[in-house]
PDB file of C-alpha atoms in Angstrom:
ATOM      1  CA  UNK A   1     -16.285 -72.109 -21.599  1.00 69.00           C
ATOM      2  CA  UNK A   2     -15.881 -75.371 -23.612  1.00 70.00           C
ATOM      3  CA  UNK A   3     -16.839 -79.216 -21.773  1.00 72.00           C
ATOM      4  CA  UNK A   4     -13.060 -79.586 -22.612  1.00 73.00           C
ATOM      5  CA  UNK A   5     -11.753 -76.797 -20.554  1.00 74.00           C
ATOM      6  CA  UNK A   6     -14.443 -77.890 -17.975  1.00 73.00           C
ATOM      7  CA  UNK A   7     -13.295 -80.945 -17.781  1.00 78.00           C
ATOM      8  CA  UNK A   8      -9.043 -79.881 -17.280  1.00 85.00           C
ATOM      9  CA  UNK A   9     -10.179 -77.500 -14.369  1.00 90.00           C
ATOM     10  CA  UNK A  10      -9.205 -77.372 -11.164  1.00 92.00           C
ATOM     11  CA  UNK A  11     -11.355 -77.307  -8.386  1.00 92.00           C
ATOM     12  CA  UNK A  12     -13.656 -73.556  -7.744  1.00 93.00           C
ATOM     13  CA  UNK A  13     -13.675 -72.648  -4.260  1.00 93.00           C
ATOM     14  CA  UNK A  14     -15.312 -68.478  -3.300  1.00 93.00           C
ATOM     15  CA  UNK A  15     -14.227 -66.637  -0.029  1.00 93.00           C
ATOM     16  CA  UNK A  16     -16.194 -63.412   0.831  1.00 93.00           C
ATOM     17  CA  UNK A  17     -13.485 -61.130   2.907  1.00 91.00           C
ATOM     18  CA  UNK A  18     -14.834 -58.203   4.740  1.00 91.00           C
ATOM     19  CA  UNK A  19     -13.364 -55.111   5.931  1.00 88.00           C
ATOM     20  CA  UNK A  20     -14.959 -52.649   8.471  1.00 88.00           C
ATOM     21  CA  UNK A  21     -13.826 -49.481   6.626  1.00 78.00           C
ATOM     22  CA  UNK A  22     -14.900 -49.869   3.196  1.00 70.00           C
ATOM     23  CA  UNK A  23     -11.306 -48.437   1.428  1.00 71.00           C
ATOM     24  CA  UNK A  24      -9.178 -51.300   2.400  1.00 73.00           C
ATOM     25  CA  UNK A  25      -4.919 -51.014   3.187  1.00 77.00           C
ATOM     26  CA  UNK A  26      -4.351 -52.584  -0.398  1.00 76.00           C
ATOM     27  CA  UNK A  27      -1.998 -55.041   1.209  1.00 84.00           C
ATOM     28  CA  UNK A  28      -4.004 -58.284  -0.318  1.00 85.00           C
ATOM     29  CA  UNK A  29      -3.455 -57.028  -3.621  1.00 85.00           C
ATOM     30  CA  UNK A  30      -0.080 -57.441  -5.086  1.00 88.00           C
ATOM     31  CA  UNK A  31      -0.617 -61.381  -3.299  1.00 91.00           C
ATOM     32  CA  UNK A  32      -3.433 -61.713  -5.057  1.00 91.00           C
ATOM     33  CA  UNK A  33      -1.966 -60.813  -8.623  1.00 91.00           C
ATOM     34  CA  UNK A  34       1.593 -62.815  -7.331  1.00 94.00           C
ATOM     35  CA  UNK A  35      -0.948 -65.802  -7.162  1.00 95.00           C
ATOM     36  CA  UNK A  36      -2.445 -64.885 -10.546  1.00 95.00           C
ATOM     37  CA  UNK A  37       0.573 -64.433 -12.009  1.00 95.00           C
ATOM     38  CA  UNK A  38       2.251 -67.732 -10.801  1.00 96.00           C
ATOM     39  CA  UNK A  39      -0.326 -69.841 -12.281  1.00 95.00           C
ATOM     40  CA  UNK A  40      -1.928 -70.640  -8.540  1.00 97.00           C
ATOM     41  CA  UNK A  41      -5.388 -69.872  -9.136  1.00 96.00           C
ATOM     42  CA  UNK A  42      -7.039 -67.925 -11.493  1.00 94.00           C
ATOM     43  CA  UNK A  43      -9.985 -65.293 -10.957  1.00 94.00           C
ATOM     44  CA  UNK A  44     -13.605 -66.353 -12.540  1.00 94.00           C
ATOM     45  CA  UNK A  45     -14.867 -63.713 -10.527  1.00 92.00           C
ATOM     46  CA  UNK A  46     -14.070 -60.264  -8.484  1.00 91.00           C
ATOM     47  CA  UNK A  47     -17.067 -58.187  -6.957  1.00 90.00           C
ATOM     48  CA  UNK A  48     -16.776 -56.049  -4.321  1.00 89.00           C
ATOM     49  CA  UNK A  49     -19.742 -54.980  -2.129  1.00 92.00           C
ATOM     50  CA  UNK A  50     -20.774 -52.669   0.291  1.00 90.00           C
ATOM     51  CA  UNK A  51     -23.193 -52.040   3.239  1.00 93.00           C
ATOM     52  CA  UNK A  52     -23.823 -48.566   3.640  1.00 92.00           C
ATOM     53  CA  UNK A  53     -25.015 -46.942   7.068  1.00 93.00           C
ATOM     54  CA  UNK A  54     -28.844 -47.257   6.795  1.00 94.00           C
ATOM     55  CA  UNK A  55     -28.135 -50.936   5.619  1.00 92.00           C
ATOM     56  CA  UNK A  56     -28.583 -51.394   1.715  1.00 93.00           C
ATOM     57  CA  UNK A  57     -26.687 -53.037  -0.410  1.00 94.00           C
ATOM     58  CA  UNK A  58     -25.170 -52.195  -3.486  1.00 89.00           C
ATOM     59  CA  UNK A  59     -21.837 -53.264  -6.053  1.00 86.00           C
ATOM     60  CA  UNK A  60     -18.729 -50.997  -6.086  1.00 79.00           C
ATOM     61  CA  UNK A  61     -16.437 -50.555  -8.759  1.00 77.00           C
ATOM     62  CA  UNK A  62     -12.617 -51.280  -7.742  1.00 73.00           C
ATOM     63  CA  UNK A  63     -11.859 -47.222  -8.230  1.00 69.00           C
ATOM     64  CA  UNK A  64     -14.580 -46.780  -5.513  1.00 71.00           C
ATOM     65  CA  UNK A  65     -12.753 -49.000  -3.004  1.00 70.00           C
ATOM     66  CA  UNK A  66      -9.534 -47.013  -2.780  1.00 64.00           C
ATOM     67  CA  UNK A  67      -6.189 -46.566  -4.406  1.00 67.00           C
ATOM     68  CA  UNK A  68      -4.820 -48.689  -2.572  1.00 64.00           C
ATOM     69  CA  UNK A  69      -5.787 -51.568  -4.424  1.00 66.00           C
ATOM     70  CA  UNK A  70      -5.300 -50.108  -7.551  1.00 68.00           C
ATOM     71  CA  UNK A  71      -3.149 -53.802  -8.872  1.00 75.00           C
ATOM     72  CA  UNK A  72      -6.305 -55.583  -8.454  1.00 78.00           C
ATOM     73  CA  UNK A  73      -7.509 -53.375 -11.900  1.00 77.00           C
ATOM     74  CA  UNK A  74      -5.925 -55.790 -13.936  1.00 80.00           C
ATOM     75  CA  UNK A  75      -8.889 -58.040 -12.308  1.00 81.00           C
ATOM     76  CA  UNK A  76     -11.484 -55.356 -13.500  1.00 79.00           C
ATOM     77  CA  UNK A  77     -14.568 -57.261 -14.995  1.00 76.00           C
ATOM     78  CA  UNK A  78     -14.050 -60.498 -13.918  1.00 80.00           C
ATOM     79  CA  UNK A  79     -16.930 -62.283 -14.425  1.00 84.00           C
ATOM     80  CA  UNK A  80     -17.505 -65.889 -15.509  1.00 88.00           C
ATOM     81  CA  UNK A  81     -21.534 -65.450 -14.822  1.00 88.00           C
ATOM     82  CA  UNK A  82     -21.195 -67.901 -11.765  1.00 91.00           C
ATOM     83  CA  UNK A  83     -21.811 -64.664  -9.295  1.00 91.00           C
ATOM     84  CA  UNK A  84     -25.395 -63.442  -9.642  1.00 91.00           C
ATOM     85  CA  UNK A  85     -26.374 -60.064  -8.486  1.00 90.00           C
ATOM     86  CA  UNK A  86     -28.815 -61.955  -5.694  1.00 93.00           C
ATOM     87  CA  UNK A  87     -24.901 -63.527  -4.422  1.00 94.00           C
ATOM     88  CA  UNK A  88     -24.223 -60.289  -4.082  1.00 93.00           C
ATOM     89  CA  UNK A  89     -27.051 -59.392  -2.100  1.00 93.00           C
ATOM     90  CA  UNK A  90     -26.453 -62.253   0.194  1.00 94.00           C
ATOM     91  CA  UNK A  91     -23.004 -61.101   0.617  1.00 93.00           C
ATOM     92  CA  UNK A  92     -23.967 -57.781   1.618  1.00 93.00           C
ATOM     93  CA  UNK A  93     -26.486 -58.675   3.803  1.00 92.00           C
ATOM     94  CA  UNK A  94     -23.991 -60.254   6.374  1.00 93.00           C
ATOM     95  CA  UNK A  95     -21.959 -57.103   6.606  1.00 94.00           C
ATOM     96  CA  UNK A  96     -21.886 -54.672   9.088  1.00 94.00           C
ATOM     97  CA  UNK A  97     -23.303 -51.344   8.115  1.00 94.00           C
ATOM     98  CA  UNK A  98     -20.633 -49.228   6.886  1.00 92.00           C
ATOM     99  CA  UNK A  99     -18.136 -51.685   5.917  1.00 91.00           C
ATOM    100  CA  UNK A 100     -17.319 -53.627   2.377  1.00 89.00           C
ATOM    101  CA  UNK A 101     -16.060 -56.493   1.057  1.00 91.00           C
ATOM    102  CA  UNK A 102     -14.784 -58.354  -1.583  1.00 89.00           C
ATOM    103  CA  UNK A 103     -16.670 -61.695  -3.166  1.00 93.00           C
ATOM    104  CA  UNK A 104     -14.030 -63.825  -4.823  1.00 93.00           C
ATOM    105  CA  UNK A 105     -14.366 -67.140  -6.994  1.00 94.00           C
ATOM    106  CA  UNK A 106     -11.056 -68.377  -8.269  1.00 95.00           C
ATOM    107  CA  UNK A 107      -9.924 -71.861  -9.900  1.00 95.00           C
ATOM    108  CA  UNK A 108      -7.157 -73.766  -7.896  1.00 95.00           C
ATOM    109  CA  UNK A 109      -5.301 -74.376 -10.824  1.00 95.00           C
ATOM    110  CA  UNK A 110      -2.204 -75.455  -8.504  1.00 94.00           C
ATOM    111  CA  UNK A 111      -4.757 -78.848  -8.198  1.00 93.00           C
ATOM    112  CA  UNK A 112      -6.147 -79.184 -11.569  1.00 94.00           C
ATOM    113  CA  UNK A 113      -3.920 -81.837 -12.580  1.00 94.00           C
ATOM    114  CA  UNK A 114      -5.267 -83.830  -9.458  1.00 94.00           C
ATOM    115  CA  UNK A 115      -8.643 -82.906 -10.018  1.00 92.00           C
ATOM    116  CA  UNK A 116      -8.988 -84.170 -13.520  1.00 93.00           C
ATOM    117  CA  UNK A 117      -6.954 -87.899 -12.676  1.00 94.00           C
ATOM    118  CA  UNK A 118     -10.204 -87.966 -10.201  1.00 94.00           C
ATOM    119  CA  UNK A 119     -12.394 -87.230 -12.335  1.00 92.00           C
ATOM    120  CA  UNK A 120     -10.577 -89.444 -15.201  1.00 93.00           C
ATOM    121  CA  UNK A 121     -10.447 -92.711 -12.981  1.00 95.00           C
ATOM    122  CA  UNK A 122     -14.230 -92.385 -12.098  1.00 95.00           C
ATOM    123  CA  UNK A 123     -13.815 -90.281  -8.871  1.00 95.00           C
ATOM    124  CA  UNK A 124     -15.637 -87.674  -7.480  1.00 89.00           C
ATOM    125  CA  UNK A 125     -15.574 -85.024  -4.896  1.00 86.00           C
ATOM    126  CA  UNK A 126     -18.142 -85.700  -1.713  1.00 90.00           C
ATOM    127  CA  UNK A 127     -16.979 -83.415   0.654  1.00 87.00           C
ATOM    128  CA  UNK A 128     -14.467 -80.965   0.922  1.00 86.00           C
ATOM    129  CA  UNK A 129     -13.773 -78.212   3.945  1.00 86.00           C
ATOM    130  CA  UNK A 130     -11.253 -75.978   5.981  1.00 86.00           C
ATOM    131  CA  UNK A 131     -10.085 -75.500   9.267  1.00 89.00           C
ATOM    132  CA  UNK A 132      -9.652 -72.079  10.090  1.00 88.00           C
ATOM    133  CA  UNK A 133      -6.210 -71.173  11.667  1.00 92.00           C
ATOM    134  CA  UNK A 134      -7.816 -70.092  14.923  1.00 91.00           C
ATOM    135  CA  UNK A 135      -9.397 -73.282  15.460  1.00 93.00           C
ATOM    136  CA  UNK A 136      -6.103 -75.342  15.093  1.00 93.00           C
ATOM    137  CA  UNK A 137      -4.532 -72.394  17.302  1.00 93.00           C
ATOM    138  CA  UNK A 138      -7.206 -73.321  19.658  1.00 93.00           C
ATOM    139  CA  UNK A 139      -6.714 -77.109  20.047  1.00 93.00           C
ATOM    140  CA  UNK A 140      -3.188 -77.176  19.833  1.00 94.00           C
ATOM    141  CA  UNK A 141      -3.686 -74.578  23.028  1.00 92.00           C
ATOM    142  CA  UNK A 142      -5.890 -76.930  24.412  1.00 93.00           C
ATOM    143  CA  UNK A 143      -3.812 -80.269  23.654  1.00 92.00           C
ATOM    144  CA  UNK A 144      -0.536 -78.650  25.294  1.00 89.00           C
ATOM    145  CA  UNK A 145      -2.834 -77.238  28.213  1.00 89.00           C
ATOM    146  CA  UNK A 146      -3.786 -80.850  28.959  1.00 88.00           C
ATOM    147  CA  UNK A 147      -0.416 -82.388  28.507  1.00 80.00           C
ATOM    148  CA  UNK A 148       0.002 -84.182  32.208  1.00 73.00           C
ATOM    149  CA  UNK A 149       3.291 -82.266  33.567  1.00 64.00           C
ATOM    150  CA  UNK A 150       6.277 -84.487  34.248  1.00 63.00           C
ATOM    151  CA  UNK A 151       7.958 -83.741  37.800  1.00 62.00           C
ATOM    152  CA  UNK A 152      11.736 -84.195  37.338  1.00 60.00           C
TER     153      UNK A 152
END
């Protein structure tokens, strides 16, 4: 990759999703090329990993994970070199034996235009983060549990 294409992309976030049985519904993957195909993100990288029973780790290959998520071929050997085999490893390592999962590194291309005015007018990123949907779930639970009661 060029400095100029570095420099026009949007930010690179990973997510690491894990299934307990290792051949997945395929349900992710027709989203997952929708988002590709809508300019959303794009894929640097697709791996997918799996624990076996006695605990090693080792790389499948998207045939091995099932038809079912046969679309996500068009994703087969994605790899910009950011994903190491010892990311891999790490992956694996926080799986439950007998399970797999899929490590994922995609540009958020939806916010590159953003991204580079940042970077353009002397910004930079410090900290970014999400809340996970079962935390908000949580505290809004919690905020209309302590919500005094109004007696009519």
């Amino acid at each position: 990759m060029s400095p100029d294409e570095l420099e026009e992309m949007g930010p690179i976030d990973y997510v690491l999703i894990a299934w307990p049985d290792p051949h997945p519904n395929g349900e992710i993957a027709p989203l997952l090329v929708d988002l590709v195909d809508r300019g959303i993100i794009r894929i640097l990288d697709l791996a997918f990993v799996a624990k076996g029973d006695d605990g090693t780790v080792g790389g499948l290959e998207i045939a091995d994970v099932g038809e079912h998520v046969a679309e996500l071929k068009v994703f087969e050997g994605a790899s910009s070199g950011l994903l190491s085999d010892d990311d891999l490893q790490e992956a694996g390592e926080v799986l439950e034996p007998g399970s797999a999962a899929a490590v994922l590194v995609y540009e958020n291309r939806w916010a590159a235009p953003f991204a580079v005015a940042v970077r353009r007018s002397g910004g930079q990123l410090v900290a970014n983060g999400r809340i996970p949907v079962q935390a908000i779930l949580a505290a809004l639970d919690a905020a209309e549990e302590a919500e005094p009661t109004t007696v009519s």
